[in-house]
Amino acid sequence: MARTRRPLIAGNWKMNGLQADGIALAKAVAEGVRQAAWADREVLVCPPSTLVLAVAAAVRGSGLLVGGQNCHAKASGAHTGDVSAEMLRDAGASHVIVGHSERRADCGETDAIVRAKAEAAWRAGLTPIVCIGETLDEREAGRTLAVLEGQLTGSVPGGATADRLVVAYEPVWAIGTGKTPTTPEVAVAHAHIRKVLGGIMEGATSVRLLYGGSMKGSNAAELLAAGDVDGGLVGGASLKADEFLAIAKAA
């Protein structure tokens, strides 16, 4: 791993957490991060938008970063129910997830929409975590690498630089299922992502590539040791402080 690529462990809480339990979880993770005082890795939690402000306030000064799970491409306007990247930044976020497979599938988000949201993140001073990944049908058809290439080239905006882009590879069939690709399969996918990035931007060797899809404390070390894996985008395991901190420790 290039020395410039500091591991990032990001927790995606998805649609989970009311104020009391969300703040309690954030404080427990923040205390673990504060005690560990990691200078060689970053830890991030992405709560629902209703909790970003409260979580950011609760963990301030601990070293734990806070992000959003989605943003609108516009800065403001008649977009009922949406949250802008500027609003997330104002609430204390430093990152935002864009293009998660659940948004692509449930909300019909295309690569062009994801690209616009990544540009919106830059506009607001946030780092977008651009998510890509193949479905089970695409994998069984032998199209994994082609799908990843298409999503990357369509979703990463022009002018990307390593200091303001994170890419997360999440095989759709592995999210929340307990199934994971083999370590060599993860390494092949990440090597391909790195190669594709090299063709569309400068400094691709310094972009952090995260693996997501049923990462937990018991398999984190193995997955993180795969080639070109610079961290994880963690779903269910991020809802338990001890489990999530074990993953961060493994980085």
XYZ file of N, CA and C in Angstrom, residues 70-239:
510
model
N -25.869 10.170 1.876
C -26.367 10.549 0.556
C -26.500 12.060 0.525
N -26.486 12.641 -0.654
C -26.760 14.063 -0.788
C -27.429 14.320 -2.132
N -28.073 15.456 -2.253
C -28.655 15.870 -3.527
C -27.587 16.586 -4.335
N -27.756 16.600 -5.640
C -26.771 17.271 -6.493
C -26.850 18.785 -6.396
N -28.014 19.313 -6.036
C -28.191 20.761 -5.928
C -27.870 21.242 -4.518
N -27.504 22.507 -4.405
C -27.159 23.084 -3.103
C -28.397 23.439 -2.291
N -29.508 23.719 -2.969
C -30.756 24.079 -2.290
C -31.873 24.036 -3.327
N -33.101 24.248 -2.867
C -34.201 24.323 -3.813
C -35.384 23.446 -3.471
N -36.272 23.281 -4.445
C -37.521 22.553 -4.237
C -37.289 21.050 -4.425
N -36.687 20.451 -3.429
C -36.361 19.019 -3.481
C -36.787 18.389 -2.155
N -38.077 18.251 -1.993
C -38.647 17.789 -0.735
C -38.038 16.461 -0.290
N -37.622 16.423 0.966
C -37.099 15.195 1.551
C -35.627 14.967 1.321
N -34.968 15.814 0.513
C -33.547 15.629 0.235
C -32.680 16.491 1.128
N -31.408 16.163 1.170
C -30.417 16.893 1.958
C -29.256 17.249 1.035
N -28.827 18.494 1.072
C -27.721 18.912 0.217
C -26.382 18.631 0.887
N -25.346 18.607 0.064
C -23.999 18.419 0.596
C -23.630 19.570 1.513
N -24.104 20.763 1.180
C -23.835 21.932 2.031
C -24.475 21.779 3.405
N -25.663 21.191 3.455
C -26.329 20.960 4.740
C -25.540 19.972 5.586
N -25.019 18.924 4.939
C -24.212 17.945 5.668
C -22.947 18.594 6.216
N -22.300 19.382 5.390
C -21.086 20.079 5.828
C -21.402 20.998 7.008
N -22.517 21.710 6.919
C -22.922 22.627 7.983
C -23.209 21.882 9.276
N -23.656 20.622 9.160
C -23.964 19.813 10.345
C -22.726 19.182 10.960
N -21.586 19.270 10.277
C -20.348 18.740 10.838
C -19.759 17.559 10.096
N -20.302 17.244 8.914
C -19.797 16.111 8.135
C -18.533 16.486 7.371
N -17.697 15.482 7.145
C -16.493 15.664 6.331
C -16.546 14.806 5.071
N -17.403 13.783 5.062
C -17.520 12.840 3.956
C -18.995 12.620 3.634
N -19.247 12.035 2.466
C -20.601 11.599 2.133
C -20.510 10.395 1.197
N -21.329 9.382 1.473
C -21.430 8.200 0.609
C -22.317 8.552 -0.578
N -21.872 8.232 -1.787
C -22.713 8.442 -2.974
C -22.706 7.170 -3.821
N -23.853 6.861 -4.397
C -23.948 5.721 -5.293
C -23.972 4.364 -4.634
N -24.350 4.300 -3.355
C -24.457 2.986 -2.727
C -25.438 2.128 -3.520
N -25.188 0.842 -3.575
C -26.024 -0.045 -4.397
C -27.487 0.002 -3.981
N -27.747 0.254 -2.708
C -29.131 0.339 -2.259
C -29.812 1.574 -2.833
N -29.081 2.658 -3.019
C -29.617 3.850 -3.667
C -29.759 3.608 -5.176
N -28.771 2.945 -5.747
C -28.845 2.664 -7.185
C -30.056 1.781 -7.487
N -30.300 0.771 -6.633
C -31.391 -0.169 -6.873
C -32.746 0.398 -6.431
N -32.813 0.932 -5.216
C -34.090 1.372 -4.660
C -34.570 2.699 -5.249
N -33.634 3.562 -5.618
C -33.993 4.913 -6.054
C -33.658 5.167 -7.518
N -33.155 4.151 -8.205
C -32.873 4.292 -9.625
C -31.730 5.228 -9.949
N -30.773 5.358 -9.037
C -29.660 6.274 -9.281
C -28.739 5.721 -10.371
N -28.509 6.514 -11.373
C -27.617 6.145 -12.469
C -26.203 6.640 -12.182
N -25.269 6.202 -13.012
C -23.897 6.688 -12.868
C -23.854 8.206 -12.993
N -24.660 8.766 -13.895
C -24.671 10.217 -14.086
C -25.143 10.941 -12.827
N -26.144 10.383 -12.155
C -26.628 10.982 -10.907
C -25.555 10.900 -9.831
N -24.899 9.746 -9.743
C -23.832 9.571 -8.753
C -22.698 10.561 -9.009
N -22.372 10.734 -10.269
C -21.321 11.672 -10.652
C -21.675 13.092 -10.204
N -22.928 13.490 -10.433
C -23.374 14.830 -10.041
C -23.322 15.006 -8.524
N -23.635 13.939 -7.795
C -23.587 14.022 -6.334
C -22.147 14.117 -5.838
N -21.239 13.417 -6.494
C -19.826 13.525 -6.129
C -19.323 14.942 -6.375
N -19.745 15.536 -7.468
C -19.367 16.925 -7.754
C -19.956 17.867 -6.710
N -21.177 17.565 -6.258
C -21.805 18.380 -5.220
C -21.020 18.289 -3.915
N -20.532 17.096 -3.618
C -19.719 16.921 -2.409
C -18.485 17.815 -2.474
N -17.813 17.820 -3.618
C -16.634 18.682 -3.777
C -17.009 20.139 -3.599
N -18.127 20.527 -4.192
C -18.584 21.919 -4.098
C -18.732 22.353 -2.641
N -19.190 21.417 -1.803
C -19.435 21.735 -0.391
C -18.220 21.502 0.497
N -17.137 20.965 -0.080
C -15.953 20.701 0.725
C -15.978 19.352 1.415
N -16.787 18.421 0.894
C -16.853 17.065 1.437
C -16.065 16.110 0.548
N -15.644 15.004 1.119
C -15.010 13.936 0.340
C -16.058 12.891 0.011
N -16.344 12.653 -1.276
C -17.321 11.616 -1.620
C -16.701 10.225 -1.556
N -17.463 9.278 -1.045
C -17.105 7.864 -1.106
C -17.983 7.272 -2.199
N -17.409 7.083 -3.374
C -18.161 6.618 -4.541
C -18.232 5.090 -4.517
N -19.448 4.560 -4.459
C -19.642 3.115 -4.348
C -19.912 2.469 -5.699
N -19.290 1.316 -5.914
C -19.505 0.530 -7.123
C -19.590 -0.943 -6.726
N -20.181 -1.762 -7.591
C -20.244 -3.188 -7.274
C -21.213 -3.922 -8.189
N -20.924 -5.191 -8.403
C -21.722 -6.000 -9.315
C -22.791 -6.800 -8.572
N -23.876 -7.135 -9.278
C -24.915 -7.999 -8.731
C -24.488 -9.457 -8.904
N -25.248 -10.362 -8.302
C -24.936 -11.782 -8.431
C -25.065 -12.237 -9.887
N -26.109 -11.762 -10.568
C -26.289 -12.146 -11.973
C -25.106 -11.681 -12.824
N -24.659 -10.464 -12.573
C -23.524 -9.933 -13.330
C -22.249 -10.716 -13.033
N -22.100 -11.113 -11.786
C -20.914 -11.882 -11.419
C -20.930 -13.260 -12.081
N -22.088 -13.923 -12.023
C -22.186 -15.265 -12.597
C -22.049 -15.246 -14.122
N -22.325 -14.087 -14.711
C -22.178 -13.946 -16.162
C -20.745 -13.562 -16.550
N -19.873 -13.460 -15.547
C -18.483 -13.123 -15.813
C -18.260 -11.671 -16.169
N -19.160 -10.796 -15.709
C -19.102 -9.384 -16.102
C -18.610 -8.468 -14.998
N -18.095 -9.026 -13.912
C -17.711 -8.216 -12.759
C -16.800 -7.055 -13.144
N -15.700 -7.336 -13.803
C -14.720 -6.281 -14.098
C -15.280 -5.250 -15.077
N -16.084 -5.699 -16.025
C -16.696 -4.772 -16.977
C -17.687 -3.845 -16.273
N -18.458 -4.399 -15.341
C -19.419 -3.591 -14.581
C -18.685 -2.550 -13.746
N -17.633 -2.969 -13.070
C -16.871 -2.037 -12.241
C -16.279 -0.917 -13.092
N -15.763 -1.274 -14.255
C -15.178 -0.263 -15.136
C -16.231 0.733 -15.605
N -17.396 0.224 -15.984
C -18.459 1.106 -16.444
C -18.941 2.043 -15.353
N -19.110 1.510 -14.140
C -19.572 2.351 -13.041
C -18.526 3.395 -12.658
N -17.275 3.002 -12.671
C -16.207 3.944 -12.338
C -16.140 5.092 -13.328
N -16.061 4.752 -14.601
C -15.913 5.793 -15.616
C -17.141 6.692 -15.671
N -18.304 6.157 -15.314
C -19.515 6.958 -15.330
C -19.757 7.756 -14.072
N -19.197 7.303 -12.948
C -19.520 7.903 -11.657
C -18.459 8.852 -11.111
N -17.204 8.679 -11.501
C -16.130 9.543 -10.991
C -16.030 10.780 -11.879
N -16.218 11.967 -11.315
C -16.179 13.183 -12.123
C -14.776 13.484 -12.649
N -14.726 14.266 -13.705
C -13.446 14.742 -14.187
C -12.803 15.656 -13.156
N -11.493 15.674 -13.153
C -10.789 16.522 -12.196
C -10.596 15.890 -10.837
N -10.881 14.589 -10.726
C -10.721 13.900 -9.439
C -9.256 13.874 -9.031
N -9.029 14.021 -7.732
C -7.691 13.895 -7.162
C -7.771 12.982 -5.957
N -6.640 12.401 -5.595
C -6.621 11.408 -4.522
C -7.038 11.978 -3.177
N -6.809 13.272 -2.968
C -7.124 13.847 -1.668
C -8.602 14.206 -1.519
N -9.372 14.040 -2.581
C -10.800 14.336 -2.450
C -11.680 13.264 -3.101
N -11.186 12.035 -3.101
C -11.975 10.919 -3.628
C -11.634 9.639 -2.881
N -12.678 8.891 -2.509
C -12.549 7.538 -1.979
C -13.480 6.667 -2.822
N -13.028 5.474 -3.185
C -13.861 4.543 -3.936
C -14.104 3.306 -3.081
N -15.348 2.878 -3.009
C -15.696 1.683 -2.234
C -16.248 0.608 -3.160
N -15.615 -0.559 -3.132
C -16.101 -1.712 -3.893
C -16.965 -2.566 -2.988
N -18.244 -2.668 -3.332
C -19.177 -3.476 -2.560
C -19.926 -4.428 -3.498
N -19.523 -5.686 -3.555
C -20.300 -6.646 -4.347
C -21.729 -6.673 -3.806
N -22.694 -6.362 -4.649
C -24.077 -6.250 -4.181
C -24.541 -7.537 -3.511
N -24.108 -8.669 -4.036
C -24.552 -9.963 -3.525
C -23.952 -10.282 -2.148
N -22.956 -9.503 -1.713
C -22.315 -9.759 -0.423
C -22.831 -8.845 0.685
N -23.606 -7.817 0.327
C -24.036 -6.839 1.320
C -25.118 -7.432 2.208
N -24.818 -7.556 3.484
C -25.788 -8.036 4.455
C -26.117 -9.511 4.370
N -25.397 -10.257 3.545
C -25.718 -11.676 3.358
C -24.810 -12.593 4.164
N -23.688 -12.041 4.640
C -22.709 -12.872 5.319
C -21.755 -13.540 4.354
N -22.014 -13.404 3.058
C -21.133 -13.974 2.036
C -20.094 -12.941 1.615
N -18.898 -13.396 1.329
C -17.854 -12.494 0.854
C -17.081 -13.170 -0.281
N -16.502 -12.368 -1.170
C -15.614 -12.950 -2.168
C -14.375 -13.501 -1.476
N -13.629 -14.333 -2.161
C -12.360 -14.790 -1.605
C -11.366 -13.632 -1.627
N -10.334 -13.742 -0.816
C -9.318 -12.689 -0.777
C -8.706 -12.448 -2.157
N -8.352 -13.505 -2.915
C -7.834 -13.267 -4.266
C -8.842 -12.558 -5.171
N -10.134 -12.872 -5.030
C -11.151 -12.209 -5.848
C -11.240 -10.725 -5.514
N -11.138 -10.404 -4.232
C -11.134 -9.000 -3.822
C -9.911 -8.295 -4.401
N -8.761 -8.955 -4.330
C -7.534 -8.363 -4.845
C -7.620 -8.095 -6.341
N -8.211 -9.024 -7.087
C -8.362 -8.847 -8.538
C -9.264 -7.653 -8.838
N -10.377 -7.567 -8.116
C -11.312 -6.460 -8.339
C -10.655 -5.120 -8.030
N -9.942 -5.050 -6.916
C -9.314 -3.787 -6.521
C -8.181 -3.409 -7.461
N -7.433 -4.391 -7.936
C -6.367 -4.103 -8.901
C -6.962 -3.535 -10.185
N -8.109 -4.076 -10.594
C -8.764 -3.583 -11.800
C -9.278 -2.159 -11.587
N -9.848 -1.911 -10.415
C -10.326 -0.561 -10.100
C -9.173 0.432 -10.158
N -8.048 0.051 -9.587
C -6.870 0.934 -9.600
C -6.423 1.200 -11.032
N -6.450 0.176 -11.861
C -6.032 0.315 -13.255
C -6.973 1.255 -14.011
N -8.271 1.075 -13.818
C -9.252 1.924 -14.497
C -9.102 3.371 -14.043
N -8.925 3.571 -12.745
C -8.727 4.925 -12.233
C -7.510 5.573 -12.872
N -6.480 4.771 -13.107
C -5.262 5.288 -13.717
C -5.491 5.835 -15.106
N -6.548 5.370 -15.754
C -6.852 5.834 -17.095
C -7.745 7.052 -17.135
N -8.322 7.422 -15.979
C -9.268 8.545 -15.984
C -8.861 9.694 -15.076
N -7.769 9.542 -14.335
C -7.354 10.609 -13.435
C -5.873 10.531 -13.122
N -5.334 11.641 -12.644
C -3.955 11.674 -12.178
C -3.909 11.206 -10.726
N -2.810 10.601 -10.338
C -2.627 10.220 -8.940
C -3.475 9.056 -8.480
N -3.861 8.175 -9.409
C -4.733 7.062 -9.049
C -4.101 6.124 -8.033
N -2.778 6.052 -8.006
C -2.113 5.153 -7.059
C -2.294 5.593 -5.613
N -2.737 6.832 -5.410
C -2.914 7.339 -4.047
C -4.375 7.383 -3.596
N -5.305 6.985 -4.471
C -6.722 6.962 -4.098
C -6.986 5.776 -3.170
N -7.712 6.018 -2.101
C -8.036 4.933 -1.177
C -9.211 4.105 -1.709
N -9.011 2.800 -1.739
C -10.036 1.859 -2.190
C -10.516 1.053 -0.992
N -11.798 1.140 -0.692
C -12.376 0.421 0.436
C -13.113 -0.818 -0.057
N -13.092 -1.873 0.769
C -13.926 -3.034 0.480
C -15.133 -3.015 1.417
N -16.295 -3.335 0.878
C -17.497 -3.443 1.693
C -18.284 -4.677 1.292
N -19.052 -5.192 2.201
C -19.860 -6.385 1.911
C -19.615 -7.449 2.951
N -20.362 -7.389 4.056
C -20.266 -8.367 5.144
C -18.882 -8.405 5.785
N -18.231 -7.242 5.873
C -16.983 -7.169 6.632
C -17.319 -7.112 8.115
N -16.609 -7.924 8.907
C -16.817 -7.950 10.348
C -15.485 -8.222 11.037
N -15.517 -8.206 12.354
C -14.277 -8.371 13.101
C -13.542 -9.651 12.780
N -14.288 -10.725 12.491
C -13.666 -12.031 12.274
C -12.995 -12.177 10.916
N -13.401 -11.370 9.930
C -12.786 -11.504 8.606
C -12.071 -10.237 8.137
N -12.078 -9.193 8.969
C -11.520 -7.906 8.559
C -10.041 -7.993 8.214
N -9.266 -8.660 9.058
C -7.822 -8.716 8.828
C -7.505 -9.367 7.485
N -8.215 -10.449 7.171
C -7.967 -11.147 5.902
C -8.348 -10.285 4.708
N -9.523 -9.639 4.783
C -9.970 -8.803 3.673
C -9.082 -7.580 3.499
N -8.668 -6.987 4.616
C -7.837 -5.793 4.554
C -6.428 -6.104 4.059
N -6.052 -7.381 4.145
C -4.724 -7.782 3.681
C -4.698 -8.080 2.189
N -5.873 -8.092 1.546
C -5.911 -8.320 0.099
C -5.232 -7.154 -0.607
N -4.723 -7.387 -1.780
C -4.018 -6.347 -2.504
C -4.889 -5.139 -2.808
N -4.332 -3.946 -2.641
C -5.004 -2.684 -2.981
C -6.258 -2.417 -2.157
N -6.353 -2.974 -0.968
C -7.464 -2.682 -0.066
C -6.972 -1.716 1.007
N -7.566 -0.535 1.036
C -7.088 0.529 1.931
C -8.062 0.826 3.060
N -8.983 -0.090 3.310
C -9.947 0.123 4.372
C -11.250 -0.568 4.061
N -12.287 -0.225 4.811
C -13.571 -0.890 4.626
C -14.739 0.062 4.756
N -15.806 -0.235 4.024
C -17.090 0.432 4.219
C -17.989 -0.612 4.869
N -18.244 -0.422 6.136
C -18.849 -1.453 6.980
C -20.316 -1.139 7.238
N -21.184 -2.127 7.037
C -22.607 -1.944 7.265
C -23.027 -2.400 8.644
N -23.610 -3.600 8.729
C -24.177 -4.090 9.985
C -23.220 -4.080 11.156
N -21.969 -4.418 10.917
C -20.998 -4.477 12.011
C -20.682 -3.106 12.587
N -21.042 -2.037 11.873
C -20.773 -0.696 12.398
C -21.793 -0.271 13.445
N -22.845 -1.085 13.621
C -23.875 -0.763 14.611
C -23.538 -1.302 15.995
